[in-house]
CSV table of C-alpha atoms and ligand atoms in Angstrom, one decimal:
chain,number,residue,atom,x,y,z
A,1,MET,CA,97.7,6.5,49.4
A,2,PRO,CA,95.0,6.0,47.2
A,3,GLY,CA,93.0,2.7,47.4
A,4,SER,CA,92.1,0.5,44.8
A,5,ASP,CA,89.0,3.5,43.6
A,6,GLY,CA,92.1,6.3,43.2
A,7,SER,CA,91.1,9.6,45.2
A,8,PHE,CA,87.9,11.5,45.3
A,9,ALA,CA,88.0,15.4,45.7
A,10,VAL,CA,85.7,18.1,46.0
A,11,ALA,CA,85.6,21.7,45.2
A,12,HIS,CA,83.5,24.6,45.0
A,13,PRO,CA,83.0,27.5,42.4
A,14,ASN,CA,84.5,30.5,42.8
A,15,ILE,CA,83.4,33.7,41.6
A,16,ALA,CA,85.4,36.7,41.4
A,17,LEU,CA,85.2,40.1,42.6
A,18,VAL,CA,88.1,41.7,40.0
A,19,LYS,CA,88.4,39.3,36.8
A,20,TYR,CA,90.1,37.5,35.6
A,21,TRP,CA,90.3,38.4,31.4
A,22,GLY,CA,93.3,37.8,29.3
A,23,LYS,CA,95.6,35.6,28.8
A,24,ARG,CA,99.3,36.8,28.1
A,25,ASP,CA,100.5,33.0,28.2
A,26,GLU,CA,97.8,30.5,26.6
A,27,ASP,CA,100.3,27.6,26.9
A,28,LEU,CA,101.1,28.5,30.2
A,29,VAL,CA,97.6,29.6,31.5
A,30,LEU,CA,99.4,32.7,32.2
A,31,PRO,CA,97.4,36.0,33.4
A,32,CYS,CA,97.0,39.7,32.2
A,33,ALA,CA,96.7,40.8,35.6
A,34,ASP,CA,95.9,39.6,39.1
A,35,SER,CA,92.6,39.0,40.0
A,36,LEU,CA,90.5,38.3,43.7
A,37,SER,CA,87.3,36.2,44.1
A,38,MET,CA,85.0,34.4,46.6
A,39,THR,CA,85.2,30.9,46.8
A,40,LEU,CA,81.2,30.2,47.0
A,41,ASP,CA,79.3,26.9,49.7
A,42,VAL,CA,77.2,26.1,46.7
A,43,PHE,CA,77.2,23.6,43.7
A,44,PRO,CA,79.8,21.6,44.2
A,45,THR,CA,81.7,18.9,42.0
A,46,THR,CA,83.0,15.5,43.1
A,47,THR,CA,85.5,13.8,41.0
A,48,GLN,CA,87.2,9.9,41.5
A,49,VAL,CA,90.8,9.2,39.0
A,50,ARG,CA,91.2,5.9,39.2
A,51,LEU,CA,94.3,4.3,37.8
A,52,ALA,CA,93.1,2.0,35.3
A,53,ASP,CA,96.0,0.5,33.5
A,54,CYS,CA,94.7,-2.2,30.6
A,55,LEU,CA,93.0,1.0,29.4
A,56,ALA,CA,94.7,2.4,26.4
A,57,HIS,CA,92.7,5.7,26.6
A,58,ASP,CA,91.3,7.7,29.8
A,59,VAL,CA,87.9,7.2,30.0
A,60,VAL,CA,86.5,10.2,31.2
A,61,ILE,CA,82.1,10.2,32.5
A,62,VAL,CA,80.6,13.1,33.0
A,63,ASP,CA,77.7,13.6,35.0
A,64,GLY,CA,76.6,9.7,34.1
A,65,ALA,CA,78.2,9.6,30.3
A,66,VAL,CA,80.9,8.8,28.7
A,67,ASP,CA,82.6,12.3,27.3
A,68,ARG,CA,84.1,11.7,23.6
A,69,GLY,CA,84.5,15.1,23.0
A,70,GLU,CA,86.4,18.8,24.4
A,71,THR,CA,86.1,17.9,28.2
A,72,ALA,CA,87.6,14.8,27.8
A,73,ARG,CA,90.2,16.0,26.0
A,74,ARG,CA,91.4,18.8,27.6
A,75,VAL,CA,91.4,16.5,30.5
A,76,THR,CA,93.5,13.9,28.9
A,77,GLY,CA,95.5,17.4,28.5
A,78,PHE,CA,95.7,18.0,31.9
A,79,LEU,CA,96.3,13.9,33.0
A,80,ASP,CA,99.9,14.0,30.8
A,81,LEU,CA,100.9,17.1,32.6
A,82,VAL,CA,100.1,15.2,36.0
A,83,ARG,CA,101.6,12.0,34.5
A,84,GLU,CA,104.5,14.0,33.6
A,85,ARG,CA,105.2,15.4,36.8
A,86,ALA,CA,104.6,12.0,38.5
A,87,GLY,CA,106.5,9.9,36.1
A,88,ARG,CA,104.0,7.6,35.8
A,89,THR,CA,102.3,6.3,32.5
A,90,GLU,CA,98.8,4.6,33.8
A,91,ARG,CA,96.2,5.5,31.8
A,92,ALA,CA,93.4,6.4,34.4
A,93,MET,CA,89.2,6.2,35.0
A,94,VAL,CA,87.8,10.0,35.7
A,95,VAL,CA,84.2,10.0,37.3
A,96,THR,CA,82.5,13.6,37.8
A,97,ARG,CA,80.0,14.9,39.3
A,98,ASN,CA,78.9,18.4,38.9
A,99,THR,CA,75.7,19.7,40.9
A,100,VAL,CA,75.8,23.5,38.4
A,101,PRO,CA,74.8,23.4,34.5
A,102,VAL,CA,78.1,23.0,32.7
A,103,GLY,CA,79.5,26.2,30.7
A,104,ALA,CA,77.2,29.0,31.4
A,105,GLY,CA,79.1,31.0,33.3
A,106,LEU,CA,78.7,29.5,37.0
A,107,ALA,CA,82.3,28.9,37.3
A,108,SER,CA,81.9,24.6,36.9
A,109,SER,CA,85.5,24.8,35.2
A,110,ALA,CA,87.1,26.5,38.4
A,111,SER,CA,85.9,23.6,40.3
A,112,ALA,CA,85.7,21.1,37.9
A,113,PHE,CA,89.5,21.2,37.3
A,114,ALA,CA,90.2,22.2,41.3
A,115,ALA,CA,88.9,18.9,41.8
A,116,LEU,CA,90.7,17.1,39.4
A,117,ALA,CA,93.9,18.1,40.2
A,118,LEU,CA,93.7,17.1,43.7
A,119,ALA,CA,92.1,13.6,43.0
A,120,ALA,CA,94.5,13.3,40.2
A,121,ALA,CA,97.7,14.3,41.6
A,122,SER,CA,96.6,11.9,45.2
A,123,THR,CA,95.8,8.9,43.2
A,124,TYR,CA,99.3,9.6,40.9
A,125,GLY,CA,101.4,9.8,44.1
A,126,LEU,CA,102.6,13.4,43.2
A,127,SER,CA,102.6,15.3,46.5
A,128,VAL,CA,102.4,18.9,46.4
A,129,GLU,CA,101.5,21.3,48.9
A,130,PRO,CA,98.1,23.9,48.6
A,131,VAL,CA,100.3,27.0,46.6
A,132,GLU,CA,101.7,24.1,44.6
A,133,LEU,CA,97.8,22.8,43.3
A,134,SER,CA,96.5,25.8,42.2
A,135,ARG,CA,99.1,26.5,39.9
A,136,LEU,CA,98.7,22.7,38.5
A,137,ALA,CA,95.0,23.2,38.5
A,138,ARG,CA,95.6,26.7,36.5
A,139,HIS,CA,97.0,24.2,34.1
A,140,GLY,CA,93.5,23.0,33.5
A,141,SER,CA,91.2,26.1,33.6
A,142,GLY,CA,92.5,29.6,35.1
A,143,SER,CA,89.9,30.2,37.7
A,144,ALA,CA,90.7,27.0,38.7
A,145,ALA,CA,93.8,28.0,40.7
A,146,ARG,CA,91.0,30.1,43.3
A,147,SER,CA,89.0,27.3,43.7
A,148,VAL,CA,91.8,25.5,45.6
A,149,PHE,CA,91.5,27.7,48.3
A,150,GLY,CA,88.0,28.7,50.4
A,151,GLY,CA,86.6,32.6,51.3
A,152,PHE,CA,88.5,35.2,49.3
A,153,VAL,CA,91.5,34.3,47.8
A,154,ILE,CA,93.8,36.4,44.9
A,155,TRP,CA,95.4,34.8,42.5
A,156,HIS,CA,98.6,36.6,41.3
A,157,ALA,CA,99.6,36.5,37.4
A,158,GLY,CA,103.2,36.5,38.1
A,159,GLY,CA,105.9,39.0,36.8
A,160,PRO,CA,106.4,38.7,33.3
A,161,ASP,CA,110.6,39.2,33.7
A,162,HIS,CA,110.2,35.7,37.2
A,163,PRO,CA,112.7,33.9,35.6
A,164,ASP,CA,110.0,30.7,36.3
A,165,PRO,CA,106.3,32.4,35.1
A,166,ASP,CA,104.8,28.9,35.7
A,167,LEU,CA,106.0,29.8,39.3
A,168,ALA,CA,105.1,33.0,40.0
A,169,SER,CA,101.7,32.8,39.3
A,170,TYR,CA,99.5,30.9,42.1
A,171,ALA,CA,96.1,31.5,44.1
A,172,GLU,CA,96.7,32.2,48.4
A,173,PRO,CA,93.9,32.8,50.7
A,174,LEU,CA,93.4,36.8,51.5
A,175,VAL,CA,93.8,36.6,55.0
A,176,ASN,CA,93.1,39.8,56.5
A,177,ALA,CA,89.6,40.3,54.5
A,178,ARG,CA,87.1,41.0,57.5
A,179,LEU,CA,83.5,40.4,55.4
A,180,ASP,CA,80.1,38.9,55.8
A,181,LEU,CA,79.4,38.5,52.0
A,182,ALA,CA,77.3,36.2,50.2
A,183,LEU,CA,76.4,35.8,46.7
A,184,VAL,CA,72.7,35.8,44.7
A,185,ALA,CA,73.3,33.7,42.0
A,186,VAL,CA,70.1,33.9,39.1
A,187,LEU,CA,70.2,31.0,36.8
A,188,LEU,CA,68.2,32.6,33.9
A,189,ASP,CA,69.9,30.8,31.8
A,190,THR,CA,72.0,27.2,31.9
A,191,GLY,CA,72.7,26.5,28.7
A,192,PRO,CA,75.9,26.4,27.2
A,193,LYS,CA,77.2,29.3,26.6
A,194,PRO,CA,77.9,30.3,22.1
A,195,VAL,CA,81.3,31.1,23.1
A,196,SER,CA,84.0,29.5,25.4
A,197,SER,CA,86.3,32.2,27.4
A,198,ARG,CA,88.8,31.1,26.4
A,199,GLU,CA,88.4,31.6,23.0
A,200,ALA,CA,86.1,34.7,23.6
A,201,MET,CA,89.6,36.0,25.8
A,202,ARG,CA,91.5,35.3,23.3
A,203,ARG,CA,89.7,37.6,20.9
A,204,THR,CA,89.7,40.5,23.3
A,205,VAL,CA,93.1,40.6,23.7
A,206,LYS,CA,93.5,40.3,19.7
A,207,THR,CA,91.1,42.5,18.7
A,208,SER,CA,89.3,44.8,21.1
A,209,PRO,CA,90.3,48.5,21.3
A,210,LEU,CA,89.6,48.4,25.3
A,211,PHE,CA,91.3,45.7,26.1
A,212,PRO,CA,94.4,48.3,27.2
A,213,GLY,CA,91.7,50.7,29.5
A,214,TRP,CA,90.1,47.7,31.0
A,215,LEU,CA,93.7,45.8,32.1
A,216,ALA,CA,94.5,49.2,33.9
A,217,ALA,CA,91.3,49.7,36.0
A,218,ALA,CA,90.9,45.7,36.3
A,219,ARG,CA,95.0,46.4,38.3
A,220,GLY,CA,93.6,49.6,40.7
A,221,ASP,CA,90.7,47.7,40.9
A,222,LEU,CA,92.3,44.9,42.4
A,223,THR,CA,94.5,47.2,44.9
A,224,ALA,CA,91.2,49.1,46.0
A,225,MET,CA,89.0,45.9,46.6
A,226,ARG,CA,91.5,44.2,48.7
A,227,GLU,CA,91.7,47.5,50.8
A,228,ALA,CA,87.6,47.7,50.8
A,229,LEU,CA,87.9,44.6,52.2
A,230,THR,CA,90.4,44.1,54.9
A,231,ARG,CA,88.1,47.7,56.2
A,232,GLY,CA,85.0,44.9,55.4
A,233,ASP,CA,83.6,47.8,53.6
A,234,ILE,CA,81.0,46.5,51.5
A,235,ALA,CA,79.9,49.4,49.5
A,236,THR,CA,83.4,50.1,47.9
A,237,VAL,CA,83.6,45.7,47.6
A,238,GLY,CA,80.2,45.6,45.4
A,239,GLU,CA,81.2,48.8,43.3
A,240,ILE,CA,84.5,47.9,42.1
A,241,ALA,CA,82.8,44.4,41.7
A,242,GLU,CA,79.9,46.0,39.3
A,243,ARG,CA,82.1,48.0,37.4
A,244,ASN,CA,84.8,45.0,37.2
A,245,ALA,CA,82.7,42.2,35.3
A,246,LEU,CA,80.7,45.5,33.7
A,247,GLY,CA,84.3,46.7,32.4
A,248,MET,CA,85.4,43.5,31.4
A,249,HIS,CA,81.4,42.4,29.4
A,250,GLN,CA,82.2,45.8,27.3
A,251,THR,CA,85.8,44.1,26.7
A,252,MET,CA,84.9,41.6,25.0
A,253,GLU,CA,81.4,43.0,23.1
A,254,SER,CA,83.4,45.1,21.5
A,255,ALA,CA,85.8,42.4,20.7
A,256,VAL,CA,85.9,41.5,16.5
A,257,PRO,CA,83.3,39.5,16.1
A,258,PRO,CA,82.1,40.7,20.0
A,259,VAL,CA,81.5,38.2,22.3
A,260,HIS,CA,77.9,38.7,24.1
A,261,TYR,CA,77.4,36.7,27.1
A,262,ARG,CA,74.5,38.9,28.4
A,263,THR,CA,70.8,38.3,26.9
A,264,PRO,CA,67.7,41.0,27.3
A,265,ALA,CA,66.9,38.4,30.6
A,266,SER,CA,70.2,39.4,31.9
A,267,TYR,CA,69.7,43.3,31.0
A,268,ARG,CA,66.4,42.8,33.0
A,269,VAL,CA,68.7,41.8,36.1
A,270,LEU,CA,70.8,44.1,36.8
A,271,GLU,CA,68.4,46.8,36.2
A,272,GLU,CA,66.6,45.7,38.8
A,273,VAL,CA,69.7,45.5,41.0
A,274,ARG,CA,70.6,48.8,40.1
A,275,ARG,CA,66.4,50.0,41.2
A,276,MET,CA,67.5,48.1,44.6
A,277,ARG,CA,69.7,49.9,45.0
A,278,ALA,CA,67.8,53.2,44.1
A,279,CYS,CA,65.5,51.9,46.9
A,280,GLY,CA,68.2,52.2,49.8
A,281,ALA,CA,69.2,47.8,49.2
A,282,GLN,CA,72.0,47.1,49.0
A,283,ALA,CA,72.8,44.6,46.4
A,284,TRP,CA,74.9,44.4,43.4
A,285,ALA,CA,75.9,42.3,40.2
A,286,THR,CA,78.4,40.7,38.8
A,287,MET,CA,78.8,38.6,35.7
A,288,ASP,CA,80.9,35.9,34.0
A,289,ALA,CA,80.7,33.8,31.1
A,290,GLY,CA,77.2,33.1,31.1
A,291,PRO,CA,74.0,35.4,30.8
A,292,ASN,CA,72.9,34.8,34.3
A,293,VAL,CA,73.6,37.3,37.2
A,294,LYS,CA,75.1,36.6,40.8
A,295,VAL,CA,74.2,39.5,43.5
A,296,LEU,CA,76.6,40.8,45.8
A,297,CYS,CA,75.3,41.3,49.5
A,298,ALA,CA,75.6,41.0,52.9
A,299,GLY,CA,75.6,37.8,54.5
A,300,ASP,CA,72.2,39.3,56.7
A,301,ASN,CA,70.3,40.4,53.6
A,302,ALA,CA,70.7,37.4,51.6
A,303,GLU,CA,67.3,36.4,51.7
A,304,ARG,CA,65.4,38.7,51.7
A,305,VAL,CA,67.5,40.3,48.4
A,306,ALA,CA,67.1,36.1,46.6
A,307,ARG,CA,63.1,36.4,47.3
A,308,GLU,CA,62.7,39.7,45.9
A,309,LEU,CA,64.9,39.0,42.7
A,310,ARG,CA,63.3,35.9,42.4
A,311,GLN,CA,59.6,37.9,42.6
A,312,LEU,CA,60.9,40.2,39.5
A,313,SER,CA,62.5,37.3,37.4
A,314,GLY,CA,60.1,34.4,38.3
A,315,CYS,CA,63.9,33.0,38.0
A,316,VAL,CA,65.7,30.3,40.3
A,317,ALA,CA,67.5,32.6,42.8
A,318,VAL,CA,70.5,30.3,45.2
A,319,VAL,CA,71.8,32.0,48.2
A,320,ALA,CA,76.3,30.8,48.6
A,321,ARG,CA,77.9,32.3,51.1
A,322,SER,CA,81.6,31.8,51.0
A,323,GLY,CA,82.7,28.1,51.3
A,324,PRO,CA,85.5,25.5,51.3
A,325,GLY,CA,88.4,25.1,49.4
A,326,ALA,CA,89.4,21.9,47.9
A,327,THR,CA,89.5,18.1,50.0
A,328,LEU,CA,90.3,14.6,49.5
A,329,ASP,CA,86.9,13.3,50.3
A,330,ARG,CA,87.4,9.9,50.9
A,331,ALA,CA,83.7,9.3,52.3
A,332,VAL,CA,82.3,9.8,48.7
A,333,ARG,CA,81.0,6.1,47.1
B,401,LIG,O1,89.1,29.7,34.7
B,401,LIG,P1,88.6,30.3,32.6
B,401,LIG,O2,89.0,30.1,32.0
B,401,LIG,O3,86.7,29.5,32.4
B,401,LIG,O4,87.9,31.6,32.7
B,401,LIG,C1,87.1,32.5,33.6
B,401,LIG,C2,86.7,33.9,33.9
B,401,LIG,C3,86.1,34.4,34.1
B,401,LIG,O5,84.8,34.1,34.4
B,401,LIG,C4,85.0,35.2,33.1
B,401,LIG,C5,86.7,35.7,35.1
B,401,LIG,C6,86.7,35.3,36.2
B,401,LIG,O6,87.5,35.9,37.0
B,401,LIG,O7,86.6,33.7,37.2
């Protein structure tokens, strides 16, 4: 049971090796296809949810400042869902701290909603198993379903024919993956993105002529990625991850109007990764809904790759490895 301080939860971002891009149901946050990610050991989000019955509405404090905008609306919408399921009505005080820049394509919404789901479920007395928690977190932000678990994680889209599509779409750990994969996050621009991933996905699904082709390719990528992770075949993992990410960006760039997250600085890093490979290095790039580039490589090679990328770009490059799933943290105060 949570104490008077409510519950504290910690969750880490995840980076998809096979991306989630496009919803088939916006209300239930059901994706068009399965996706697969690695949860990181850096940039955690810590969230406290405390009941505040005296309040007329929820209060949301993000990184020390009260939010009255879109973030607060999304948090309240999510808490309404938790309250409905728990049969409770009390308002809450939500205090959240990120260690990653928000809205820059660094998966902050994944760690944020995974932490919020766990802290809110605990505070409102919802007893949820991890798979159920991933379904719940999905309603806050699709990719948050995957941050509930550590290591390599698959998020099942769930078949459209399932009698309860909400039940059919959840994340779970990929049990037989065996690969010491690291990721170097090159921080080029940590300002908020020009278009939210929600809007960009909507636009892509509705208007991009490339979307059906990308979706078919992503389904093939997922099967091949699972096999490569099971074999511990880093070259195939890297090749699939890079082409999958580039395909996702081409798809959104062909939407009407187009969505451009890649900047000249992103292209320079992508080019440098190709150059490193041409010189024999094992390094592959991936990108999300923002200009920052993440470079995949073997764990024992990560510091060298990071050094080289820092020299090239003059940018901060953070080495991330496989990290844990969301946990309740009773020690944080
Ligand atoms: O969870 P959202 O709505 O922020 O979408 C995230 C989408 C990508 O990060 C671009 C891809 C992914 O699978 O994480």
